[in-house]
Amino acid sequence: MNRPQIPADVACAADYEPHARERMDPAAWAYLCGGAGDEITLRANREAWDALRLVPRVLRSLANGSAAIELLGRPLQSPLLVAPMAHQRLAHPDGEAATALAAAAQGAGFIFSAQASLRMEDVAALVRDEAGRGPLWFQLYLQRERAHTLELIERAEAAGFEALVLTVDAPSSGARDRERRAGFRLPPGIAAVNLRPQAPPPPNADFFSEIVAQAPTWDDVAWLCSATRLPLLLKGVLHPDDARQALAAGAAGLIVSNHGGRTLDTAVSTARALPRIADALGGALPLLVDGGVRRGTDVLKALALGASAVLLGRPVLHGLATAGALGVAHVLRLVRDEFEIAMALTGCARVADINPRLLDKAS
């Protein structure tokens, strides 16, 4: 039996990317790793974390330190969660099952995508009874029929998911040029198995009257809050006014996200949007952030800007494509180790010690 191996030259999460690209179908790579338009936002996400500079403190006690946090009342070994990502069997045959098992083994949170290529019940059953696992959340797109949305919610509740994550920044797909140039189509045997089949719009459909006419609104958020016993987080918020409205609508948390640069190109980077939203809410809701996070120092910077936790996306897929569950677990461990090192080197024994004064205001 060929056991998965971690390549000898992998020292950080980003080192997995070339190995993953070698192993993946080029069209699948374009779908999973490409961005919208000219991919300006895709690049800006990474560049914004790099541009922030840390101002470390020294000679501070690090005794009894810990990277642990509490999120929505649940303990978490570190502020790391796996972002919801569709069709993970494009990267590896074990898909979401491997990712969930790896996240559980590392004590990281796992957000299961509604567009997953494995059944939610099967994946949840693999990890929900694991001691020390992180939160298990279900990411949701509102369906055209409320009855179909309710069906998904009821299945998620019964399967043991602990929160719902509503993606709100994609009333339509972005113009993903790299994906279109590659001619990406889902291969046989891979589909969004948790969703009812939807007929595609006719070729000459009018965009506003036939494609986005039923796009979700704040009324749908209020309805969703009333339709579930689970806490609801909104994913895809970049504007402070939307953050305030989410608080008023009953959201339990926000994920500051631009969909990994896959929807609106030239949208603001998440590292720039995060502190504005944190200022607008003043700690009223837990904030999470994704987009371009590759290093433990990125995690520390995010928390200094006001986040409670971060989501890792593409690096997880790169680990998955390279070495299955072992690769995902290694990616999560590398980033956590780097985060703990960054905490120590900035004089932070605990996550609560991380604050905006660790960031150079000029950066």
Coordinates of C-alpha atoms in Angstrom, one line a residue:
M1 CA 0.0 0.0 0.0
N2 CA 1.3 3.5 -0.9
R3 CA 1.0 5.6 2.2
P4 CA 0.8 9.4 1.8
Q5 CA 4.1 11.2 2.4
I6 CA 4.9 14.7 3.3
P7 CA 7.4 16.0 0.7
A8 CA 10.8 16.5 2.2
D9 CA 11.0 20.2 1.1
V10 CA 7.9 21.3 2.9
A11 CA 8.7 23.6 5.8
C12 CA 5.6 25.9 5.7
A13 CA 2.1 25.8 4.5
A14 CA 2.9 27.7 1.2
D15 CA 5.4 24.9 0.3
Y16 CA 2.5 22.6 -0.4
E17 CA 1.3 24.7 -3.3
P18 CA 3.6 23.5 -6.1
H19 CA 3.2 19.9 -5.0
A20 CA -0.6 20.2 -5.1
R21 CA -0.5 21.8 -8.6
E22 CA 1.6 18.9 -9.9
R23 CA -1.0 16.4 -8.7
M24 CA -4.2 18.1 -9.7
D25 CA -6.0 18.3 -13.0
P26 CA -5.2 21.7 -14.5
A27 CA -8.9 22.6 -14.9
A28 CA -9.7 21.6 -11.3
W29 CA -6.7 23.7 -10.2
A30 CA -8.1 26.7 -12.0
Y31 CA -11.4 26.2 -10.3
L32 CA -10.2 25.7 -6.8
C33 CA -7.3 28.1 -6.8
G34 CA -8.2 30.8 -9.3
G35 CA -9.9 34.1 -8.6
A36 CA -12.2 36.5 -10.3
G37 CA -11.3 38.8 -13.1
D38 CA -7.7 39.9 -13.1
E39 CA -7.3 38.3 -9.7
I40 CA -6.4 41.6 -8.1
T41 CA -8.3 40.9 -4.9
L42 CA -6.8 37.4 -4.8
R43 CA -3.3 38.9 -4.7
A44 CA -4.3 41.8 -2.5
N45 CA -5.4 39.4 0.3
R46 CA -1.9 38.0 0.6
E47 CA -0.2 41.3 0.1
A48 CA -2.2 43.0 2.9
W49 CA -1.0 40.6 5.5
D50 CA 2.6 40.9 4.3
A51 CA 2.4 44.7 4.5
L52 CA 1.5 44.7 8.2
R53 CA 4.5 45.0 10.5
L54 CA 4.8 43.7 14.0
V55 CA 6.2 45.6 17.0
P56 CA 7.2 42.9 19.5
R57 CA 7.3 43.3 23.3
V58 CA 10.2 41.7 25.2
L59 CA 11.0 40.4 28.7
R60 CA 7.4 39.5 29.4
S61 CA 6.5 36.3 31.3
L62 CA 5.5 33.5 29.0
A63 CA 4.8 31.0 31.8
N64 CA 1.7 28.9 31.5
G65 CA 1.0 30.2 28.0
S66 CA -1.7 28.9 25.7
A67 CA -3.1 29.5 22.2
A68 CA -6.5 28.3 23.3
I69 CA -9.6 30.4 22.8
E70 CA -13.4 30.2 23.3
L71 CA -15.7 30.7 20.4
L72 CA -19.5 30.8 20.6
G73 CA -19.1 29.1 24.0
R74 CA -16.9 26.3 22.7
P75 CA -13.3 25.7 23.6
L76 CA -10.8 25.7 20.8
Q77 CA -7.2 24.7 21.0
S78 CA -6.1 27.6 18.8
P79 CA -7.9 30.2 16.7
L80 CA -7.8 28.1 13.5
L81 CA -10.8 26.8 11.5
V82 CA -11.0 25.2 8.1
A83 CA -12.9 27.4 5.7
P84 CA -15.9 26.0 3.7
M85 CA -14.7 24.9 0.3
A86 CA -16.7 23.1 -2.4
H87 CA -16.0 19.8 -4.1
Q88 CA -13.0 18.8 -2.2
R89 CA -12.9 15.4 -4.0
L90 CA -11.4 17.4 -6.9
A91 CA -8.3 17.7 -4.8
H92 CA -8.3 14.1 -3.3
P93 CA -10.6 11.1 -3.5
D94 CA -11.2 11.3 0.3
G95 CA -12.4 14.9 0.0
E96 CA -14.2 16.4 2.9
A97 CA -13.8 13.3 5.0
A98 CA -10.0 13.6 5.0
T99 CA -10.2 17.3 5.8
A100 CA -12.7 16.9 8.7
L101 CA -10.6 14.1 10.2
A102 CA -7.4 16.1 10.0
A103 CA -9.1 19.2 11.5
A104 CA -10.4 17.1 14.4
A105 CA -7.0 15.5 15.0
Q106 CA -5.5 19.0 15.2
G107 CA -8.3 20.5 17.4
A108 CA -9.2 22.9 14.6
G109 CA -12.7 24.0 13.7
F110 CA -14.2 22.6 10.5
I111 CA -16.8 24.3 8.3
F112 CA -18.6 21.9 5.9
S113 CA -19.6 23.4 2.6
A114 CA -23.1 23.0 1.3
Q115 CA -21.5 22.3 -2.0
A116 CA -19.4 19.4 -0.6
S117 CA -18.9 16.3 -2.6
L118 CA -19.7 14.0 0.3
R119 CA -22.9 13.7 2.4
M120 CA -23.0 15.9 5.4
E121 CA -24.3 13.1 7.7
D122 CA -21.4 10.8 6.7
V123 CA -18.7 13.4 7.3
A124 CA -20.2 14.6 10.6
A125 CA -20.5 11.1 11.9
L126 CA -16.7 10.6 11.4
V127 CA -15.7 13.4 13.8
R128 CA -18.6 14.6 16.0
D129 CA -17.7 12.2 18.8
E130 CA -14.0 12.9 18.7
A131 CA -12.6 14.3 22.0
G132 CA -10.7 17.6 21.6
R133 CA -12.1 18.4 18.1
G134 CA -13.0 22.0 17.3
P135 CA -16.4 23.3 16.3
L136 CA -18.3 21.7 13.5
W137 CA -20.3 24.2 11.5
F138 CA -22.4 23.9 8.3
Q139 CA -22.0 26.5 5.5
L140 CA -25.2 27.4 3.7
Y141 CA -26.4 29.1 0.6
L142 CA -30.0 30.1 0.7
Q143 CA -31.9 27.9 -1.8
R144 CA -34.5 29.1 -4.3
E145 CA -37.2 27.4 -2.3
R146 CA -37.4 28.1 1.5
A147 CA -38.5 24.5 2.0
H148 CA -35.3 23.3 0.5
T149 CA -33.3 25.6 2.8
L150 CA -35.3 24.2 5.8
E151 CA -34.5 20.7 4.7
L152 CA -30.8 21.5 4.7
I153 CA -31.0 23.1 8.2
E154 CA -32.9 20.2 9.6
R155 CA -30.3 17.7 8.3
A156 CA -27.5 19.8 9.7
E157 CA -29.1 20.0 13.1
A158 CA -29.8 16.3 13.2
A159 CA -26.2 15.5 12.0
G160 CA -24.7 17.4 14.9
F161 CA -23.5 20.6 13.4
E162 CA -23.2 23.4 16.0
A163 CA -23.7 26.5 13.9
L164 CA -24.8 27.7 10.5
V165 CA -22.6 29.9 8.3
L166 CA -24.6 31.8 5.7
T167 CA -22.6 33.0 2.7
V168 CA -23.9 36.4 1.7
D169 CA -21.4 37.7 -0.8
A170 CA -22.3 35.6 -3.8
P171 CA -25.8 36.3 -5.2
S172 CA -24.1 35.2 -8.4
S173 CA -20.8 33.6 -9.3
G174 CA -17.9 35.9 -10.0
A175 CA -16.4 36.3 -13.5
R176 CA -13.7 33.8 -13.0
D177 CA -11.6 34.1 -16.1
R178 CA -8.9 31.5 -15.3
E179 CA -11.6 28.9 -14.6
R180 CA -13.4 29.7 -17.9
R181 CA -10.1 29.6 -19.9
A182 CA -9.5 26.2 -18.5
G183 CA -12.9 25.0 -19.5
F184 CA -13.7 23.6 -16.1
R185 CA -16.6 21.3 -15.7
L186 CA -17.3 19.0 -12.7
P187 CA -16.0 15.5 -13.7
P188 CA -18.3 12.5 -13.6
G189 CA -18.8 11.2 -10.0
I190 CA -18.3 14.6 -8.3
A191 CA -21.3 16.7 -7.5
A192 CA -22.9 18.8 -4.7
V193 CA -24.5 15.8 -3.3
N194 CA -26.3 17.6 -0.4
L195 CA -28.3 19.9 -2.7
R196 CA -31.3 19.3 -4.8
P197 CA -30.5 19.5 -8.5
Q198 CA -31.1 22.9 -10.0
A199 CA -31.9 23.5 -13.6
P200 CA -29.4 26.0 -15.0
P201 CA -30.8 29.3 -16.4
P202 CA -31.5 29.4 -20.1
P203 CA -28.5 30.5 -22.2
N204 CA -29.9 34.0 -22.9
A205 CA -31.4 34.6 -19.5
D206 CA -31.6 38.2 -18.4
F207 CA -29.2 38.6 -15.5
F208 CA -31.3 40.8 -13.2
S209 CA -34.8 39.4 -13.9
E210 CA -34.0 35.7 -14.2
I211 CA -30.6 35.0 -12.4
V212 CA -30.4 37.3 -9.4
A213 CA -34.0 38.3 -8.9
Q214 CA -34.3 36.0 -5.9
A215 CA -30.9 36.9 -4.3
P216 CA -31.1 36.8 -0.5
T217 CA -31.9 39.9 1.5
W218 CA -31.9 41.0 5.1
D219 CA -35.5 39.7 5.4
D220 CA -34.1 36.2 4.6
V221 CA -31.5 36.5 7.4
A222 CA -34.3 37.4 9.9
W223 CA -36.3 34.4 8.7
L224 CA -33.3 32.1 8.9
C225 CA -32.6 33.2 12.5
S226 CA -36.2 32.3 13.4
A227 CA -36.0 29.0 11.5
T228 CA -33.1 27.3 13.4
R229 CA -32.0 26.8 17.0
L230 CA -28.4 27.0 15.8
P231 CA -26.4 30.3 16.0
L232 CA -26.1 31.9 12.6
L233 CA -22.9 33.6 11.3
L234 CA -22.8 35.6 8.1
K235 CA -19.8 35.1 5.8
G236 CA -18.8 37.7 3.3
V237 CA -19.2 41.0 5.1
L238 CA -16.8 43.7 4.2
H239 CA -18.7 47.0 4.9
P240 CA -19.1 48.4 8.5
D241 CA -22.7 49.3 7.8
D242 CA -23.5 45.7 6.8
A243 CA -21.8 44.6 10.0
R244 CA -24.1 46.8 12.1
Q245 CA -27.1 45.5 10.2
A246 CA -26.1 41.9 10.8
L247 CA -25.9 42.7 14.5
A248 CA -29.4 44.1 14.4
A249 CA -30.7 41.1 12.5
G250 CA -29.6 38.7 15.1
A251 CA -26.4 37.2 13.7
A252 CA -24.2 35.4 16.2
G253 CA -21.0 36.3 14.4
L254 CA -19.4 37.5 11.2
I255 CA -16.8 36.2 8.9
V256 CA -14.9 39.0 7.2
S257 CA -14.4 37.6 3.7
N258 CA -14.2 38.5 0.0
H259 CA -14.7 34.8 -1.0
G260 CA -11.0 34.3 -1.4
G261 CA -11.0 36.8 -4.3
R262 CA -13.5 34.6 -6.3
T263 CA -16.5 36.9 -6.6
L264 CA -15.9 40.7 -6.9
D265 CA -12.5 41.5 -8.3
T266 CA -10.9 44.7 -6.8
A267 CA -12.9 44.2 -3.6
V268 CA -11.0 45.4 -0.5
S269 CA -8.7 42.9 1.1
T270 CA -9.9 41.3 4.3
A271 CA -7.0 42.6 6.3
R272 CA -8.0 46.2 5.5
A273 CA -11.7 45.6 6.0
L274 CA -11.4 43.8 9.3
P275 CA -10.3 46.7 11.6
R276 CA -13.1 48.9 10.2
I277 CA -15.7 46.3 11.0
A278 CA -14.1 45.7 14.5
D279 CA -14.4 49.4 15.2
A280 CA -18.0 49.5 14.0
L281 CA -19.1 46.7 16.3
G282 CA -16.9 47.4 19.3
G283 CA -16.8 43.8 20.3
A284 CA -20.5 43.1 20.1
L285 CA -20.0 40.0 17.9
P286 CA -17.2 37.6 17.4
L287 CA -15.3 38.3 14.1
L288 CA -13.6 35.7 12.0
V289 CA -11.5 36.4 8.9
D290 CA -10.2 34.6 5.8
G291 CA -8.4 35.4 2.6
G292 CA -4.7 35.0 2.0
V293 CA -3.8 33.6 5.5
R294 CA -0.7 31.5 5.1
R295 CA 1.5 32.1 8.2
G296 CA 1.1 32.0 11.9
T297 CA 2.1 35.7 11.9
D298 CA -0.9 36.3 9.7
V299 CA -3.1 34.8 12.5
L300 CA -1.5 37.0 15.1
K301 CA -2.0 40.1 13.0
A302 CA -5.7 39.2 12.4
L303 CA -6.3 38.9 16.1
A304 CA -4.5 42.2 16.7
L305 CA -6.8 43.8 14.2
G306 CA -9.9 42.5 16.0
A307 CA -10.6 39.0 14.9
S308 CA -11.5 36.2 17.3
A309 CA -10.2 33.4 14.9
V310 CA -9.2 32.9 11.3
L311 CA -10.2 30.5 8.5
L312 CA -7.7 28.6 6.4
G313 CA -8.7 27.9 2.8
R314 CA -6.5 27.2 -0.1
P315 CA -3.5 25.9 2.0
V316 CA -5.7 23.2 3.3
L317 CA -6.6 22.2 -0.2
H318 CA -3.0 22.1 -1.2
G319 CA -2.2 19.8 1.7
L320 CA -5.2 17.7 0.8
A321 CA -4.1 17.3 -2.8
T322 CA -0.6 16.5 -1.8
A323 CA -1.0 14.0 1.0
G324 CA -4.6 13.6 1.9
A325 CA -5.6 13.9 5.6
L326 CA -2.0 13.8 6.6
G327 CA -1.2 16.8 4.4
V328 CA -4.2 18.8 5.9
A329 CA -3.2 17.9 9.4
H330 CA 0.4 19.0 8.7
V331 CA -0.7 22.4 7.2
L332 CA -2.8 23.1 10.3
R333 CA 0.0 22.1 12.6
L334 CA 2.5 24.2 10.8
V335 CA 0.3 27.3 11.0
R336 CA -0.5 26.7 14.7
D337 CA 3.2 26.2 15.5
E338 CA 4.1 29.4 13.7
F339 CA 1.3 31.2 15.6
E340 CA 2.5 30.0 19.0
I341 CA 6.1 31.1 18.1
A342 CA 4.8 34.5 17.0
M343 CA 2.9 34.8 20.3
A344 CA 6.1 34.1 22.2
L345 CA 8.2 36.5 20.1
T346 CA 5.7 39.3 20.6
G347 CA 5.5 38.8 24.4
C348 CA 2.0 37.2 24.4
A349 CA 1.5 34.3 26.7
R350 CA -2.2 34.1 25.9
V351 CA -4.4 35.1 23.1
A352 CA -6.0 37.8 25.3
D353 CA -2.6 39.5 25.3
I354 CA -2.7 40.1 21.6
N355 CA -3.7 43.7 20.9
P356 CA -3.5 46.5 18.2
R357 CA -0.4 47.9 19.9
L358 CA 1.6 45.0 18.4
L359 CA 1.1 46.5 14.9
D360 CA 3.1 49.3 13.5
K361 CA 0.6 52.1 12.7
A362 CA 2.7 53.2 9.7
S363 CA 2.3 49.8 8.0

